[in-house]
Coordinates of C-alpha atoms and ligand atoms in Angstrom, one line a residue:
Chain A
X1 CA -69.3 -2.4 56.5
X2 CA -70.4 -1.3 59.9
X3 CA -69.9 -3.5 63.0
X4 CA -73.5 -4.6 64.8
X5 CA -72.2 -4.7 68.6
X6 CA -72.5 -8.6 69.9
X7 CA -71.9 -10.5 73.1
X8 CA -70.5 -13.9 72.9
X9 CA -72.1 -16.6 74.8
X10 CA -70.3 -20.1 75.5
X11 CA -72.6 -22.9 75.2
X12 CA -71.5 -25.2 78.1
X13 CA -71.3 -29.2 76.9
X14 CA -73.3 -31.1 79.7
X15 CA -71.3 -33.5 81.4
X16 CA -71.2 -37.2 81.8
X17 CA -72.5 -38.2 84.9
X18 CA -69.9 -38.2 87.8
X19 CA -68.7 -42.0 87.8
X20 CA -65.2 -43.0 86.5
X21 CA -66.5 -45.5 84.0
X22 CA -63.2 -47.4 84.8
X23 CA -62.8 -49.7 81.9
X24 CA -60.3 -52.9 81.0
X25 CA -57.9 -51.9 78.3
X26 CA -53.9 -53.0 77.3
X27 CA -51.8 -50.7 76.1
X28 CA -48.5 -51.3 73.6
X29 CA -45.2 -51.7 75.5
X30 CA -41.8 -52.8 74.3
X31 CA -40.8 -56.2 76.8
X32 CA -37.3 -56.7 77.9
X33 CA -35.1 -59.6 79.0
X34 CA -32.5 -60.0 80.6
X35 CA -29.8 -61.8 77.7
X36 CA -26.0 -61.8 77.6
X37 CA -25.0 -59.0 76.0
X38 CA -27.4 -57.4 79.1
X39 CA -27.3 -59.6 82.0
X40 CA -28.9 -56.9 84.7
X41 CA -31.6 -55.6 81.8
X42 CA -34.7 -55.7 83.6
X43 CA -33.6 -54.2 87.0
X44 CA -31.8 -51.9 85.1
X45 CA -34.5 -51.1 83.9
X46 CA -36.6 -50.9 86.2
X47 CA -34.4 -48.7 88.7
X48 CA -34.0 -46.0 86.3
X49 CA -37.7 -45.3 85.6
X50 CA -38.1 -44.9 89.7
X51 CA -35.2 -43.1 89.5
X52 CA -36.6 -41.2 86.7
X53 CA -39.8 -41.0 88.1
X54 CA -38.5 -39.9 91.4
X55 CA -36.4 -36.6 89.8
X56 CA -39.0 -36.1 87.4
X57 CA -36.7 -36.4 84.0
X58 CA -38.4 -36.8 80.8
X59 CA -38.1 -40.5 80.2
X60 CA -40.7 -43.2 79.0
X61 CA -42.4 -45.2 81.8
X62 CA -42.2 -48.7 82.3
X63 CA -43.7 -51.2 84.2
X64 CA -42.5 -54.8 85.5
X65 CA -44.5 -57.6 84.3
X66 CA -44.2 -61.1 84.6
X67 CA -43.1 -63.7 81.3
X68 CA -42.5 -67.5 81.6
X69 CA -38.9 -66.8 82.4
X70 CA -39.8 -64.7 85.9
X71 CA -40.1 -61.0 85.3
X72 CA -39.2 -58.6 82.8
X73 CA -39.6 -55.0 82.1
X74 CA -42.2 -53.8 79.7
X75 CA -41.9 -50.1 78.2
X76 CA -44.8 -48.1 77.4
X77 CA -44.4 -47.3 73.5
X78 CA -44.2 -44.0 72.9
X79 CA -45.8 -42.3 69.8
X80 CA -49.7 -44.0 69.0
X81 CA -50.7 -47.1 69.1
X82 CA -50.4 -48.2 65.3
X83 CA -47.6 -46.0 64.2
X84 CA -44.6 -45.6 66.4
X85 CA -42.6 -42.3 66.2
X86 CA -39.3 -42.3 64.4
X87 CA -35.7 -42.8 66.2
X88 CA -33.6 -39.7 66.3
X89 CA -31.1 -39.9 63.4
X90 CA -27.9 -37.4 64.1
X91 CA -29.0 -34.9 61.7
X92 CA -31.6 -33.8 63.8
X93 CA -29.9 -33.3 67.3
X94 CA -29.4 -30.1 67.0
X95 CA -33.2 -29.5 66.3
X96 CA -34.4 -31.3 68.8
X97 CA -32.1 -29.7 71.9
X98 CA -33.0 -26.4 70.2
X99 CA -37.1 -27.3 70.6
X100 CA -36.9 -28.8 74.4
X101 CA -33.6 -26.9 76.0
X102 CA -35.1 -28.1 79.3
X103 CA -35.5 -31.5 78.7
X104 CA -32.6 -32.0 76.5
X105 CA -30.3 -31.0 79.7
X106 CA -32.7 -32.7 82.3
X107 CA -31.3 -35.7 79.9
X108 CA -27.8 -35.1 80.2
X109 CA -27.2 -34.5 83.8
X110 CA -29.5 -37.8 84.2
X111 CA -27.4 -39.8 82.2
X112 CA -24.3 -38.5 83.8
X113 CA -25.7 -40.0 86.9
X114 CA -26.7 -43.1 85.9
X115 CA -23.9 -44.2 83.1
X116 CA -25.9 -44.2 80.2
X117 CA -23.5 -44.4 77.4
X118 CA -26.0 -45.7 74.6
X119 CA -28.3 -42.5 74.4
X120 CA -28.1 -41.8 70.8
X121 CA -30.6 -43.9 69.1
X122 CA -32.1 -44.3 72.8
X123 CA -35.0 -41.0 72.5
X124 CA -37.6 -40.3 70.7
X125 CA -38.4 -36.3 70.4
X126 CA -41.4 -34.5 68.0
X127 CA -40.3 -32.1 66.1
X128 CA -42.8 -31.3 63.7
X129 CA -45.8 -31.2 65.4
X130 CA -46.0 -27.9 67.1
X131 CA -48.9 -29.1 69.3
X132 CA -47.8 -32.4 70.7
X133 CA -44.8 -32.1 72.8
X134 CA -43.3 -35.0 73.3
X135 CA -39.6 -35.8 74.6
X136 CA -38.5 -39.2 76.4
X137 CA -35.6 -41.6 76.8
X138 CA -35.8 -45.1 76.6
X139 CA -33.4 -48.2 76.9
X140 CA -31.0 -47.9 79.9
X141 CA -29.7 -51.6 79.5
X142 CA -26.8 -50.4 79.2
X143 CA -26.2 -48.0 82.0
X144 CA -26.2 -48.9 86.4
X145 CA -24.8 -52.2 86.5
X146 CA -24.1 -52.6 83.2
X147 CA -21.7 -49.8 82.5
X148 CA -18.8 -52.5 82.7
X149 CA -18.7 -56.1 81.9
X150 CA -18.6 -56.6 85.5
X151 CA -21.4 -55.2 87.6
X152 CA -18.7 -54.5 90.7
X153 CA -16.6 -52.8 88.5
X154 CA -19.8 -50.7 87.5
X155 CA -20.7 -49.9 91.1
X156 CA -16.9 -48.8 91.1
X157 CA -17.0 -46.3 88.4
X158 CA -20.0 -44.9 89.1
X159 CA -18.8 -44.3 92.4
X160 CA -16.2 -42.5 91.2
X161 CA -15.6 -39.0 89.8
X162 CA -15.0 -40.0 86.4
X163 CA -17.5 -38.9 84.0
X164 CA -17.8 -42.1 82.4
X165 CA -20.2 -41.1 79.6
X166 CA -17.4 -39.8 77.1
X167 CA -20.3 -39.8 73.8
X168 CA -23.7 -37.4 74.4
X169 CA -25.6 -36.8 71.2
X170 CA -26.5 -33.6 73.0
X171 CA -22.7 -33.0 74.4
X172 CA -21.8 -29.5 72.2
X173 CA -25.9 -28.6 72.1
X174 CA -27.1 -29.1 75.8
X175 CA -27.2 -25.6 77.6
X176 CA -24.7 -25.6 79.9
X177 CA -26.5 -23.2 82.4
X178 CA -30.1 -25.4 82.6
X179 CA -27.6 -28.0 83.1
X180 CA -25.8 -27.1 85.9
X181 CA -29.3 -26.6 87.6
X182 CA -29.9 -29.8 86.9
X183 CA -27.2 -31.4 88.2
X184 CA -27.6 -29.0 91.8
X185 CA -31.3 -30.3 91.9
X186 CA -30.6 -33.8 91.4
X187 CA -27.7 -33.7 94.1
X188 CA -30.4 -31.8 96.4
X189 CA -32.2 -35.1 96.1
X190 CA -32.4 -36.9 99.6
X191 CA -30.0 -39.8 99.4
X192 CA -32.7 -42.0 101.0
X193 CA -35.0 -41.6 98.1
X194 CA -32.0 -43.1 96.1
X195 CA -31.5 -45.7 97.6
X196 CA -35.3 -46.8 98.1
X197 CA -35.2 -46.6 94.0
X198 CA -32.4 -49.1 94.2
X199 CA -33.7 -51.8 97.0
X200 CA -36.3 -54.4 95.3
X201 CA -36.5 -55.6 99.5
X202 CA -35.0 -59.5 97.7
X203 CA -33.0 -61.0 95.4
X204 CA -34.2 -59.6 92.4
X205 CA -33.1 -62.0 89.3
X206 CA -29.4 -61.9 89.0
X207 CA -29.0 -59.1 91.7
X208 CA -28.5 -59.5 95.0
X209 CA -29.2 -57.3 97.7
X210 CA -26.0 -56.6 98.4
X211 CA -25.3 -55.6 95.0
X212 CA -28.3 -53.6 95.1
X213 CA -27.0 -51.7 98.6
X214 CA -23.9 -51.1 97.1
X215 CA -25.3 -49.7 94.1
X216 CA -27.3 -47.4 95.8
X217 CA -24.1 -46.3 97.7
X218 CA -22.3 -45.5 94.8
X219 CA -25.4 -43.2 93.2
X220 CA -25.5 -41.4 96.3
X221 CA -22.1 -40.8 96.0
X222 CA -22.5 -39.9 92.3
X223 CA -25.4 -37.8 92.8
X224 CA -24.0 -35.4 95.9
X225 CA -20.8 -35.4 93.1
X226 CA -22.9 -34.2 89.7
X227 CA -22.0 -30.6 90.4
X228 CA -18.7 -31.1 90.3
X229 CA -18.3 -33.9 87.7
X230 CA -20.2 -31.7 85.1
X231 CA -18.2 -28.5 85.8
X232 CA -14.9 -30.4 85.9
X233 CA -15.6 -32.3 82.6
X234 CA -16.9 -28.7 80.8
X235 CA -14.7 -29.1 77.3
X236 CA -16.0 -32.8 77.1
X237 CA -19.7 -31.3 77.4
X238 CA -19.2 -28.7 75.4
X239 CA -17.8 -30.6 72.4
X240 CA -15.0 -28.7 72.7
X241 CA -12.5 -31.2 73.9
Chain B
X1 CA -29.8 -43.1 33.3
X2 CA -30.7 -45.5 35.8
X3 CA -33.4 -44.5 38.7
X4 CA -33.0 -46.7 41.9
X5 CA -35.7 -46.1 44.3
X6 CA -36.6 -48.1 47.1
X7 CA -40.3 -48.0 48.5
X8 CA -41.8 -46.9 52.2
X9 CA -44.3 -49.1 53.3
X10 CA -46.8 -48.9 56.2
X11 CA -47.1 -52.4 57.6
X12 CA -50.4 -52.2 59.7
X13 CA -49.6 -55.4 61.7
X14 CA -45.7 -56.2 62.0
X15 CA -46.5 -59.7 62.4
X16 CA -48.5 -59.8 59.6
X17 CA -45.5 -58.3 57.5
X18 CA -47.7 -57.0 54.7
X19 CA -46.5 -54.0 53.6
X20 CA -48.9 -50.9 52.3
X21 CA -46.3 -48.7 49.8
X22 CA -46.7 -45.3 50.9
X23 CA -43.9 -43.4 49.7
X24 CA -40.6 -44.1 47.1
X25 CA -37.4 -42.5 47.5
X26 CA -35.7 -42.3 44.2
X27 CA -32.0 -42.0 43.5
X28 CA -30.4 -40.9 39.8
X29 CA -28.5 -38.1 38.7
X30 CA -26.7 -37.5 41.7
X31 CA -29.6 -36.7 43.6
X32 CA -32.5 -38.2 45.8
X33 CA -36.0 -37.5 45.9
X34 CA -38.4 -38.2 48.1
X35 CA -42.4 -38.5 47.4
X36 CA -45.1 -39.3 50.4
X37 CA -48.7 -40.1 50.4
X38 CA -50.8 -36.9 51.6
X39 CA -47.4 -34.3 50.6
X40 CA -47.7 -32.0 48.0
X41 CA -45.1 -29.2 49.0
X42 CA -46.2 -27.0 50.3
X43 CA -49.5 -29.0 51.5
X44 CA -49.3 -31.8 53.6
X45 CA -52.8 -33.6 54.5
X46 CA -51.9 -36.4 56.6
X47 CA -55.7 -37.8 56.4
X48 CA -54.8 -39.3 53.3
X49 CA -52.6 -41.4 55.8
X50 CA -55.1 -42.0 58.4
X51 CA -57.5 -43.2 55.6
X52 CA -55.1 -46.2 55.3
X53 CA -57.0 -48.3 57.8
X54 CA -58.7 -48.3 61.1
X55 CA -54.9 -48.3 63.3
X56 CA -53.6 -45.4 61.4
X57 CA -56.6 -43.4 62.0
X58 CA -55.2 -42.4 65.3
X59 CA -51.9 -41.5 63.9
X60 CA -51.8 -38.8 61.3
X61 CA -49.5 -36.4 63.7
X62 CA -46.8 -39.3 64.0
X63 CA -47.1 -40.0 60.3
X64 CA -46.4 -35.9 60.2
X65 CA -43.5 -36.7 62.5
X66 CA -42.3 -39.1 60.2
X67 CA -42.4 -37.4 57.0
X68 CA -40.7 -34.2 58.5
X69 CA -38.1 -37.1 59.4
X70 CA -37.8 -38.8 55.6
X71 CA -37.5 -34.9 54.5
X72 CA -34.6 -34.4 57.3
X73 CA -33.2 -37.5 55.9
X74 CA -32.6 -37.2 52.1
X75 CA -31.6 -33.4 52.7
X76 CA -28.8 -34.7 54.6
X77 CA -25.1 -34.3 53.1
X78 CA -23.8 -36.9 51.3
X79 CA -27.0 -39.1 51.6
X80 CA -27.0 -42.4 49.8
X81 CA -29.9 -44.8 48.6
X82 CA -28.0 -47.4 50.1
X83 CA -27.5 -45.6 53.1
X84 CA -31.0 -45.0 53.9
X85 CA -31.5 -48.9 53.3
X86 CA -29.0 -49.7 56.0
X87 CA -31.0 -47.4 58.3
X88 CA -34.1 -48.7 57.0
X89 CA -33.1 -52.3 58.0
X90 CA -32.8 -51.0 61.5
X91 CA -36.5 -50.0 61.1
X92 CA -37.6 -53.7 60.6
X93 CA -40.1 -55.2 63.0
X94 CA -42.0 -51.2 63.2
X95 CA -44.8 -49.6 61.2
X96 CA -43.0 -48.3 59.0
X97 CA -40.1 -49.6 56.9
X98 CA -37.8 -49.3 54.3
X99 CA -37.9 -51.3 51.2
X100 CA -35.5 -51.9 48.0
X101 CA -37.8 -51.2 45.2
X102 CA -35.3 -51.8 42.4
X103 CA -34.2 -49.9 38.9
X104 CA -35.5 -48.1 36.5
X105 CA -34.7 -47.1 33.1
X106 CA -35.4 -42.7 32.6
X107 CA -34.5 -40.8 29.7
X108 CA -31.2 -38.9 29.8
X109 CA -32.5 -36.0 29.0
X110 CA -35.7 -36.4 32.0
X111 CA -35.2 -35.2 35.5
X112 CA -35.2 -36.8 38.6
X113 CA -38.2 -35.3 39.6
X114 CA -40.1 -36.6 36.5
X115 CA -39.1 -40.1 37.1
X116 CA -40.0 -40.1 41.1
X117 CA -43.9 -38.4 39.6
X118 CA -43.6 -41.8 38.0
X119 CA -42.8 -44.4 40.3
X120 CA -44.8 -42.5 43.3
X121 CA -47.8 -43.0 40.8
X122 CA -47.4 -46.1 39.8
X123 CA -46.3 -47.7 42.9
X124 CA -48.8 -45.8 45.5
X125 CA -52.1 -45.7 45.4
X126 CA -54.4 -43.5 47.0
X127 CA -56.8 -44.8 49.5
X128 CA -60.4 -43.8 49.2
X129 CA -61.5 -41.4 52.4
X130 CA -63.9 -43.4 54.4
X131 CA -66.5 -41.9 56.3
X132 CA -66.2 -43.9 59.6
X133 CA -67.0 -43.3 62.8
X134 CA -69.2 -40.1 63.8
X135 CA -69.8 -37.0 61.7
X136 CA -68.8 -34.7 64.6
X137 CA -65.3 -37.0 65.2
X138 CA -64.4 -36.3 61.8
X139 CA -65.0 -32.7 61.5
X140 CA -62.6 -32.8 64.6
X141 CA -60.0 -34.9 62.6
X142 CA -59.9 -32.1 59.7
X143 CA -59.9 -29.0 62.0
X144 CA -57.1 -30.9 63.6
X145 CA -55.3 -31.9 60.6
X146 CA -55.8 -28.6 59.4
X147 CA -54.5 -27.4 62.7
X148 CA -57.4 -25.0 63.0
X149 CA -58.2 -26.5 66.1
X150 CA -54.5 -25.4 68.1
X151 CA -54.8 -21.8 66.7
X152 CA -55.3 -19.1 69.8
X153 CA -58.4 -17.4 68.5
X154 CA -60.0 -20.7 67.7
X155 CA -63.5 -20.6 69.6
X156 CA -66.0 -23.7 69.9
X157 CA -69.7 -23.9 70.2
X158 CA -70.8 -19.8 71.0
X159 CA -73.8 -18.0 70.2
X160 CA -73.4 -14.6 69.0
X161 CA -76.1 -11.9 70.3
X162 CA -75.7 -8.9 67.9
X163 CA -77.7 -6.0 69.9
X164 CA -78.0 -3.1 66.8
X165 CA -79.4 0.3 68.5
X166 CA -82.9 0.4 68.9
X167 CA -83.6 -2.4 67.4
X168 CA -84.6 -6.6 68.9
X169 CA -80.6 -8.0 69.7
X170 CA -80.5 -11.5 67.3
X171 CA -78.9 -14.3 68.2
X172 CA -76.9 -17.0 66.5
X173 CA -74.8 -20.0 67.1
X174 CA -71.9 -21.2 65.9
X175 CA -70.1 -24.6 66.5
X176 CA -66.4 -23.2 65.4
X177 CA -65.3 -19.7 64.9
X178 CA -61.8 -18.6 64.3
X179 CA -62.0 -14.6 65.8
X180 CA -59.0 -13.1 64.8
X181 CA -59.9 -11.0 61.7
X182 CA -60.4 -11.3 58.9
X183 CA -62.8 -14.0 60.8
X184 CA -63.9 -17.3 59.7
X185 CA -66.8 -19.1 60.6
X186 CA -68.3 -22.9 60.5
X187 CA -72.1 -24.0 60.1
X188 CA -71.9 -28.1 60.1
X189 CA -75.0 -30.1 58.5
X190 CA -75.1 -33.3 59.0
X191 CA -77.0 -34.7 56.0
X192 CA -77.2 -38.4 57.9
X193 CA -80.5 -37.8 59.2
X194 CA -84.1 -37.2 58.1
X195 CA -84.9 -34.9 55.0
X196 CA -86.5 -32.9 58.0
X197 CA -83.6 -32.5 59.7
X198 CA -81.5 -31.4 57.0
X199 CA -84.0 -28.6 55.9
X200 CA -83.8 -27.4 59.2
X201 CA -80.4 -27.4 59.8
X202 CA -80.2 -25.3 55.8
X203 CA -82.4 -23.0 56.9
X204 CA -80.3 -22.4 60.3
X205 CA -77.2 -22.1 58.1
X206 CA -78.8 -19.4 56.0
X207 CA -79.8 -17.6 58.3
X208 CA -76.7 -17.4 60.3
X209 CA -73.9 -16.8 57.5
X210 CA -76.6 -14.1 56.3
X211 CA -77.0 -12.5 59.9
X212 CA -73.4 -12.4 60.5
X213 CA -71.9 -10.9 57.1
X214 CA -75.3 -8.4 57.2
X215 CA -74.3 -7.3 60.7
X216 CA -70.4 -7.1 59.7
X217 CA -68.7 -9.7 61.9
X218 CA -67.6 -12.0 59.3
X219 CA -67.5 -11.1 54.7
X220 CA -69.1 -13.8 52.8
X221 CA -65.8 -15.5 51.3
X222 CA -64.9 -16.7 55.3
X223 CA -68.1 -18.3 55.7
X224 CA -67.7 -22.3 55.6
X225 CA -70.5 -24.6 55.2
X226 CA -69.1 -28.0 56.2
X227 CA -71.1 -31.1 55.2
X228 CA -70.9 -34.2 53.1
X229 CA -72.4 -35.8 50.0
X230 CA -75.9 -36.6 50.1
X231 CA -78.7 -38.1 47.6
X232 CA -80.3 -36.0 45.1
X233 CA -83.3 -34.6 47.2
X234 CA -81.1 -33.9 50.2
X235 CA -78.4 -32.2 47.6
X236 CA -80.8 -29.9 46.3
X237 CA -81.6 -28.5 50.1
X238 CA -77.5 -28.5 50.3
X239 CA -77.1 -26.4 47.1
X240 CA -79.0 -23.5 48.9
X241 CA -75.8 -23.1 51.0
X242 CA -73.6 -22.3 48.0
X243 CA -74.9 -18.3 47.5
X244 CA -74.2 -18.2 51.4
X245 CA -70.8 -19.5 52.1
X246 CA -67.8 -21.9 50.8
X247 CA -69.3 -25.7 50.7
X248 CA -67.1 -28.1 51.7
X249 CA -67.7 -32.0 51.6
X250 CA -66.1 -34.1 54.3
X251 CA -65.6 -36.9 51.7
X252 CA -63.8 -34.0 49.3
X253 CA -59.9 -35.9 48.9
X254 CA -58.7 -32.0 49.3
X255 CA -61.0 -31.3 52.4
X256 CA -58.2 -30.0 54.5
X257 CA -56.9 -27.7 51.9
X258 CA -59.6 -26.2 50.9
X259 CA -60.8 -25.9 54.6
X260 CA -56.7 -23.8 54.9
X261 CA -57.6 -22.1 51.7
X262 CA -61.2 -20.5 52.9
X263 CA -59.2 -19.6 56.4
X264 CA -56.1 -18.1 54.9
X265 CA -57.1 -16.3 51.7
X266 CA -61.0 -16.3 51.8
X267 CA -62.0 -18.0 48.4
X268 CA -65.0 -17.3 46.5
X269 CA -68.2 -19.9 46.9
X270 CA -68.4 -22.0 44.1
X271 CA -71.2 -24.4 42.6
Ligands
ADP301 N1 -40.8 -47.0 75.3 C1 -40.6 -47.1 74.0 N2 -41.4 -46.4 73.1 C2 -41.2 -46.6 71.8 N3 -40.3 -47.4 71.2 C3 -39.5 -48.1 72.0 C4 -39.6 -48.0 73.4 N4 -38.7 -48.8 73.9 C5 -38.1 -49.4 72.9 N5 -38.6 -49.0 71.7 C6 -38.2 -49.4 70.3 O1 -37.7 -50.7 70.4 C7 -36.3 -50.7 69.9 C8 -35.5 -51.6 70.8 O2 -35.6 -51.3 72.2 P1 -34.4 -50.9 73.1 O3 -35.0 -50.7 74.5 O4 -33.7 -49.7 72.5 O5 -33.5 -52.2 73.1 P2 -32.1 -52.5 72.5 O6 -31.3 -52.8 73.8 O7 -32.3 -53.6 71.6 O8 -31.5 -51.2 71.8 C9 -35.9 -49.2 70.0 O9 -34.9 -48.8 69.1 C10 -37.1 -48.4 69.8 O10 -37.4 -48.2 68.4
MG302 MG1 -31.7 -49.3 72.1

């Protein structure tokens, strides 16, 4: 059949008036403690979301809120309210570094930094839903001060050049070239900006401020170091070691 | 031959604890099998899910999420019933968990398949599609659901001014038109409102679907007339629409499908 010529027209939706109709509402988090098996949780915690926040690495954001027993760290659920989205199991790593290359090495080099061992388990990624992207860490309990049983012997290692994070769930997927700019970004971060991320300005629960100074000593250290550490620790990354 | 299964439950409030069953994996003759509310391979219509209850309505696209993850799950090597229970405990406390359903007896001779058909009916039931909440938010839902809505060519309220030589240009409107050919095109008729109102909104149907296939921007098999059950009187100014373009009824349990089916294939209108 023969085309008639047309012209499209967009009919324009009018607009609510220009107010911000701010509103009350509470959103789902996930509230952590500090307990024994975590003893620095909450400003764990909370120094790796500035930290996060401050290198912009996909990773869920978190707020500090206040519970009977002083204050603790509440995470912002990721997924919907009413159904949360499903932890990564191992068969789908592969999957998931494949659908967000960037984020998946943002991740890495992040975790280098900050001694996350306990990634796996630790992410939640979509996969199936072309039109909802959606990649972000959570938990870092484990990492900062609590990468040893001691949190000096923490500040220690991370201080050093060891890579300290020997298990990755995306060590033998992450792409080694978007990593290495990660890693040169993140040590192009000014060290001041680290160490503001670290310094609460008080005692913060079970942290002093002088733990808190040295920390931030030894991520400045770590960070100017990420380079290096990555490209010396290559096999390990690669899964080939 | 024994069948173990164990049962997936949506648990609207984790405090609560109680469980809705929305899925069964079943075990027996060496293999798993997996059966989810809303997935019939290769269909999945995840408003079945979001029909559940006023929480999930929100959620159908982490419910996808989720089923894309039970699929990843009994696909994986060496997968166990009692595997997926150990990793089901670690899901306690959530929206979604992991129970053991138990044993059943199946013939020898039966298949796996046969016997998870069986429990999956028996055990889940399907929830009724409510019509809540707006007439325009649901039409959204199922041209999301039906991912209609994320395709590139995918085009919302436009009018279409059709200027044929020598003759008065005509103009149309359309709330959703996908472009890319073979086109498809959307009336919506709200039959909520007065009998008035519905006659009106018939007649501007009409006229449309029959402007555009006359004037060769759309053929007669793309055309969708989207609107819902409605009292005899009103029904009768609805059944009008059905020598014009494909009627679909938002309360339809297959809305979605059919609503893929006109896009992809075209389908003939039927009474
Ligand atoms: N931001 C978040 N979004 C969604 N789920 C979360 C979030 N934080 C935690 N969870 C869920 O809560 C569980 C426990 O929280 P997590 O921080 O991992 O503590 P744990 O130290 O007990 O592993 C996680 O496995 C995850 O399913
Ligand atoms: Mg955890």
């Amino acid at each position: 059949m023969q085309e008639t010529p047309y012209k499209i027209h967009r009919i324009m939706r009018q607009l609510s008036h220009g107010c911000t109709r701010a509103s009350k509402c509470t959103l789902p988090a996930i509230l952590k403690f500090d307990c024994d098996d975590s003893p620095h949780c909450v400003y764990n915690e909370n120094v790796v979301v500035r930290l996060g926040q401050t290198l912009h690495v996909p990773i869920a954001d978190g707020v500090l809120t206040h519970t009977g027993d002083g204050p603790a760290f509440a995470s912002l659920e990721i997924g919907s309210p009413g159904l949360s989205l499903p932890n990564v199991i191992d068969s789908r790593i592969e999957r998931i570094a494949r659908t967000y290359p960037g984020e998946a090495a943002a991740l890495t080099a992040f975790d280098i930094l900050i001694g996350n061992w306990d990634r796996k388990q630790n992410l939640k990624a979509s996969v199936a839903t072309p039109h909802i992207k959606l990649f972000l860490g959570f938990d870092h309990s484990h990492a900062l001060l609590n990468l040893k049983e001691d949190p000096w012997d923490s500040i220690k290692c991370l201080g050093s050049t060891d890579l300290t994070v020997r298990f990755h769930p995306f060590y033998g997927y992450v792409d080694l070239d978007i990593l290495h700019w990660w890693a040169e970004r993140i040590a192009a971060t000014p060290d001041a900006y680290i160490r503001e991320c670290c310094m609460m300005g008080k005692t913060f629960r079970a942290v002093t401020e002088d733990l808190q100074e040295y920390l931030s000593q030894a991520l400045v250290k770590r960070k100017n170091l990420l380079p290096s550490i990555i490209a010396e620790n290559e096999p390990t990354i690669t899964g080939e070691a | 031959m024994n069948v173990t299964y164990a049962l997936i439950q949506y648990v609207e409030d984790p405090i609560r604890k109680e469980g809705r069953n929305i899925g069964i994996i079943a075990q027996g003759f060496n293999y798993l099998c997996l059966r989810m509310l809303g997935v019939k391979p290769p269909d999945i219509d995840v408003t079945l899910f979001e029909a559940l209850s006023p929480k999930s309505r929100e959620c159908g696209w982490v419910y996808l999420e989720w089923i894309d993850w039970f699929q990843d799950l009994v696909n994986d090597k060496g997968m166990t019933l009692d595997k997926i229970l150990a990793i089901g405990r670690t899901l306690e406390g959530g929206n979604l968990v992991i129970k053991d359903g138990g044993m059943i007896e199946a013939s020898d001779k039966g298949i796996l398949d046969d016997a998870a058909d069986y429990l999956f009916k028996r055990l889940v039931s399907q929830p009724k599609r409510r019509i809540t909440g707006r007439f325009a938010d649901r039409i959204d839902d199922i041209l999301k659901t039906a991912k209609i809505y994320y395709q590139g060519d995918f085009e919302k309220d436009i009018s279409i001014e059709f200027l044929p030589v020598e003759k008065a240009s005509i103009t149309v409107t359309l709330p959703i038109v996908l472009m890319q050919k073979p086109r498809t095109v959307f009336k919506v008729i709200n039959p909520r409102g007065s009998v008035d109102s519905l006659l009106r909104q018939v007649n501007d149907a009409v006229y449309t679907f029959d402007t555009l296939v006359s004037n060769g921007f759309v053929d007669k098999d793309h055309c969708i007339a989207i609107t819902d059950k409605a009292p005899a009187p009103k029904a009768q100014h609805i059944n009008r629409l059905a020598d014009y373009a494909n009627i679909v009824l938002l309360s339809d349990l297959d809305v979605v499908s059919k609503v893929t089916r006109v896009v992809e294939k075209g389908k003939i209108h039927h009474h």
